[in-house]
Amino acid sequence: MAQERILIVDDECEIADLVEVYLKNEGYAVCKFYNGTDALRCIEEAPPDLAVLDVMLPDVDGFTLCRKIREKYFFPVIMLTAKVEDLDKINGLTIGADDYITKPFNPLEVVARVKTQLRRYKRYNGGTVQVPSAADEHDIRGLLICRGTHKCSLYGQEVQLTPLEFSILWYLCDHRGRVVSSEELFEAVWGEKYLDNNNTVMAHIARLREKLHEPARNPKFIKTVWGVGYTIE
C-alpha cells in the first residue's frame, strides 16, 4: 500500500523539521519546503494527500497559496499560524482551508488533525464508485448531491466542493426540513467537541453559499434560523 504524502510548508526550519519527524514516525511520506513557490511547483508535479501550510512565508503568504491550491485541487489543507484573531481563522477557512492550528502547538495535535482530515477525505473520495441508490442522493430544486459519487451539481453545472464542504451540505440535505444547530453540525462533520466561540461552521457555510451563488440576504438553499442554526427546506 502506497504511503500517504504530506506536504509541509513553513519557513521556520525547526517547526517544519519537528512536524516532519512526527509525521514520518506515523508512517507518512513527507515533502518539506520553506517557501510557497517551491511548494507550488511540487504540487503541480505530484499533488500530495494533504498539505500543512504556514500563513507567514517569505514569498507568498499561506492564504494565497491555499487559494491557488483550491483552483485545481481538493486534498485537505491545514493552516499553521501565530495569529490568533478570529478574522484570520475565518479568512483561512473561507478560502478553502479545512482546519486551523495556532502556534505554539503540540506536534501530536498536528498528527491527530492530519489523521482526522485524511480519514474524512478518504471517506468521501475513496473506494469504487457505485451506482447510487435513492438514499445516496438528494435533488432539491435543482441542487443535486450524490454521496455515492461525491458529486454535487446546481442546475446541471458541477459544483466543486472540498470534502468538508460536501460533508456539511450532505448533512443539511440529509436532515432537510429540520433546523441543524452549529453545535450539531460541527460535531457530526468534524467529529470533535464544539466550543461556543467556534466560527468554523459559519465560515464554511459562507463559502458554500458563495459556491452555490446564494444571495446573502435571501438564500434559496441554506437558510439561517437566527439563534438556532441552519436548514434546507
Coordinates of C-alpha atoms in Angstrom, one line a residue:
M1 CA 0.0 0.0 0.0
A2 CA 1.5 3.4 -1.0
Q3 CA 2.4 5.8 1.7
E4 CA 0.2 8.9 2.1
R5 CA 2.2 12.0 1.2
I6 CA 2.0 15.1 3.4
L7 CA 3.3 18.5 2.2
I8 CA 4.8 20.8 4.9
V9 CA 5.4 24.4 4.1
D10 CA 6.9 26.5 6.8
D11 CA 9.8 29.0 6.8
E12 CA 10.7 28.2 10.4
C13 CA 13.0 25.3 9.9
E14 CA 12.8 24.0 13.4
I15 CA 9.0 23.7 13.2
A16 CA 9.0 22.1 9.8
D17 CA 11.6 19.6 10.8
L18 CA 9.8 18.8 14.0
V19 CA 6.5 18.2 12.3
E20 CA 8.3 16.1 9.7
V21 CA 9.8 13.8 12.3
Y22 CA 6.4 13.2 14.0
L23 CA 4.6 12.5 10.7
K24 CA 7.3 10.2 9.5
N25 CA 7.1 8.3 12.8
E26 CA 3.4 7.7 11.9
G27 CA 4.4 6.2 8.5
Y28 CA 3.7 9.2 6.3
A29 CA 5.9 10.3 3.4
V30 CA 6.8 14.0 3.8
C31 CA 7.7 16.7 1.3
K32 CA 9.0 19.7 3.1
F33 CA 9.6 23.3 1.8
Y34 CA 10.4 26.6 3.3
N35 CA 8.7 28.8 0.7
G36 CA 5.5 28.8 -1.3
T37 CA 7.0 28.9 -4.7
D38 CA 8.8 25.6 -4.4
A39 CA 5.8 24.1 -2.7
L40 CA 3.5 25.0 -5.5
R41 CA 5.9 23.6 -8.1
C42 CA 5.9 20.3 -6.1
I43 CA 2.1 20.2 -6.0
E44 CA 1.9 20.7 -9.8
E45 CA 4.3 17.8 -10.3
A46 CA 2.8 15.4 -7.8
P47 CA -0.2 16.5 -5.6
P48 CA 0.1 15.4 -2.0
D49 CA -2.7 13.7 0.0
L50 CA -2.7 16.6 2.5
A51 CA -0.9 20.0 3.0
V52 CA 0.1 21.8 6.1
L53 CA 0.7 25.4 5.3
D54 CA 2.2 28.2 7.4
V55 CA 0.5 31.6 6.9
M56 CA 3.6 33.7 7.1
L57 CA 6.0 32.7 4.2
P58 CA 8.9 34.7 2.7
D59 CA 7.4 34.9 -0.8
V60 CA 3.7 34.3 -0.9
D61 CA 1.5 34.0 2.2
G62 CA -0.2 30.8 3.1
F63 CA -3.7 32.2 2.3
T64 CA -2.6 33.0 -1.2
L65 CA -1.0 29.5 -1.5
C66 CA -4.2 27.9 -0.3
R67 CA -6.3 29.9 -2.8
K68 CA -4.0 28.7 -5.6
I69 CA -4.3 25.1 -4.5
R70 CA -8.1 25.3 -4.4
E71 CA -8.2 26.5 -8.0
K72 CA -7.3 22.9 -9.1
Y73 CA -7.1 20.5 -6.1
F74 CA -9.3 19.3 -3.3
F75 CA -7.0 17.5 -0.9
P76 CA -7.2 18.7 2.7
V77 CA -5.3 21.8 3.8
I78 CA -4.4 22.6 7.4
M79 CA -3.2 26.1 8.2
L80 CA -0.5 26.9 10.8
T81 CA -0.2 30.4 12.1
A82 CA 0.9 32.6 15.0
K83 CA -2.1 34.8 14.5
V84 CA -5.0 34.2 16.9
E85 CA -7.6 36.6 15.8
D86 CA -11.0 35.1 14.7
L87 CA -10.8 37.1 11.5
D88 CA -7.7 35.4 10.4
K89 CA -9.2 32.0 11.1
I90 CA -12.3 32.8 9.1
N91 CA -10.2 34.1 6.3
G92 CA -8.3 30.9 6.0
L93 CA -11.5 28.7 6.2
T94 CA -13.4 30.7 3.7
I95 CA -10.7 30.4 1.0
G96 CA -10.8 26.6 1.3
A97 CA -8.7 25.5 4.3
D98 CA -10.1 22.5 6.2
D99 CA -8.5 23.2 9.6
Y100 CA -6.5 25.8 11.5
I101 CA -3.9 25.3 14.2
T102 CA -2.4 28.2 16.1
K103 CA 1.3 28.3 17.2
P104 CA 2.7 27.3 19.5
F105 CA 1.3 23.8 19.2
N106 CA 1.9 20.2 20.3
P107 CA 3.2 18.2 17.3
L108 CA 0.9 15.4 18.4
E109 CA -2.0 17.7 17.8
V110 CA -0.9 18.2 14.2
V111 CA -0.6 14.4 13.8
A112 CA -4.1 13.9 15.2
R113 CA -5.6 16.6 12.9
V114 CA -3.8 15.2 9.9
K115 CA -5.3 11.7 10.6
T116 CA -8.8 13.2 11.1
Q117 CA -8.6 15.1 7.8
L118 CA -7.3 12.1 5.8
R119 CA -10.0 9.8 7.3
R120 CA -12.7 12.3 6.3
Y121 CA -11.2 12.8 2.8
K122 CA -11.0 9.1 2.1
R123 CA -14.5 8.5 3.4
Y124 CA -15.9 10.7 0.6
N125 CA -13.3 10.2 -2.1
G126 CA -12.0 6.6 -1.8
G127 CA -13.3 3.3 -2.9
T128 CA -15.1 2.1 -6.0
V129 CA -17.8 4.3 -7.5
Q130 CA -21.1 2.6 -7.3
V131 CA -24.4 3.3 -8.9
P132 CA -26.2 5.4 -6.3
S133 CA -29.4 4.4 -4.7
A134 CA -32.2 6.8 -3.8
A135 CA -30.7 7.0 -0.2
D136 CA -27.4 8.1 -1.7
E137 CA -28.6 11.3 -3.3
H138 CA -30.8 14.4 -2.8
D139 CA -32.3 16.5 -5.5
I140 CA -33.6 19.8 -4.1
R141 CA -35.0 22.3 -6.6
G142 CA -32.1 21.8 -9.0
L143 CA -29.4 21.2 -6.4
L144 CA -28.3 17.6 -6.8
I145 CA -25.8 16.0 -4.4
C146 CA -24.8 12.3 -4.6
R147 CA -22.9 10.6 -1.8
G148 CA -22.0 7.5 -3.9
T149 CA -20.1 9.6 -6.5
H150 CA -19.2 12.5 -4.2
K151 CA -20.5 14.9 -6.8
C152 CA -22.7 18.0 -6.5
S153 CA -24.4 20.0 -9.3
L154 CA -26.6 23.0 -9.5
Y155 CA -28.9 23.3 -12.4
G156 CA -26.8 20.8 -14.3
Q157 CA -23.5 22.5 -13.6
E158 CA -21.0 20.7 -11.4
V159 CA -20.1 22.5 -8.2
Q160 CA -16.6 21.7 -7.0
L161 CA -16.7 21.1 -3.2
T162 CA -13.9 20.2 -0.8
P163 CA -14.6 17.1 1.4
L164 CA -15.6 19.3 4.3
E165 CA -18.0 21.4 2.2
F166 CA -19.5 18.2 0.8
S167 CA -20.0 16.7 4.3
I168 CA -21.7 19.9 5.5
L169 CA -24.0 20.1 2.5
W170 CA -24.8 16.4 2.6
Y171 CA -25.7 16.6 6.4
L172 CA -28.0 19.5 5.8
C173 CA -29.7 17.8 2.8
D174 CA -30.0 14.6 4.7
H175 CA -31.8 16.4 7.5
R176 CA -33.9 18.5 5.2
G177 CA -36.7 20.3 6.8
R178 CA -35.1 20.4 10.3
V179 CA -33.0 23.1 11.8
V180 CA -29.5 21.9 12.5
S181 CA -27.6 23.8 15.1
S182 CA -23.9 24.8 14.6
E183 CA -23.0 22.5 17.5
E184 CA -24.7 19.5 16.0
L185 CA -23.3 20.2 12.5
F186 CA -19.7 20.7 13.8
E187 CA -19.8 17.5 16.0
A188 CA -21.3 15.5 13.2
V189 CA -18.9 16.7 10.4
W190 CA -15.7 17.4 12.3
G191 CA -16.2 14.7 15.0
E192 CA -14.9 17.0 17.7
K193 CA -16.5 18.8 20.7
Y194 CA -18.0 22.2 19.7
L195 CA -16.8 25.3 21.5
D196 CA -19.1 28.3 21.9
N197 CA -16.6 30.7 20.2
N198 CA -16.1 28.4 17.2
N199 CA -16.7 30.3 14.0
T200 CA -15.7 27.3 11.8
V201 CA -19.2 26.4 10.8
M202 CA -20.2 29.9 9.9
A203 CA -17.1 30.3 7.7
H204 CA -17.8 27.1 5.8
I205 CA -21.4 27.9 5.3
A206 CA -20.4 31.3 3.9
R207 CA -18.1 29.5 1.5
L208 CA -20.8 27.0 0.5
R209 CA -23.3 29.8 -0.2
E210 CA -20.7 31.5 -2.4
K211 CA -20.2 28.4 -4.5
L212 CA -23.9 27.9 -4.8
H213 CA -24.3 31.6 -5.9
E214 CA -26.6 32.2 -2.9
P215 CA -27.7 35.8 -2.3
A216 CA -26.6 36.8 1.3
R217 CA -29.9 38.3 2.3
N218 CA -32.3 35.7 0.8
P219 CA -30.5 32.4 0.2
K220 CA -32.6 29.8 -1.7
F221 CA -31.0 26.7 -0.2
I222 CA -29.1 27.1 3.0
K223 CA -31.2 29.3 5.3
T224 CA -30.1 30.7 8.6
V225 CA -32.5 30.5 11.6
W226 CA -31.0 33.1 13.8
G227 CA -30.0 31.9 17.2
V228 CA -30.8 28.3 16.3
G229 CA -28.8 27.1 13.3
Y230 CA -29.2 26.2 9.6
T231 CA -31.7 24.5 7.5
I232 CA -32.5 23.4 3.9
E233 CA -36.3 23.4 3.4

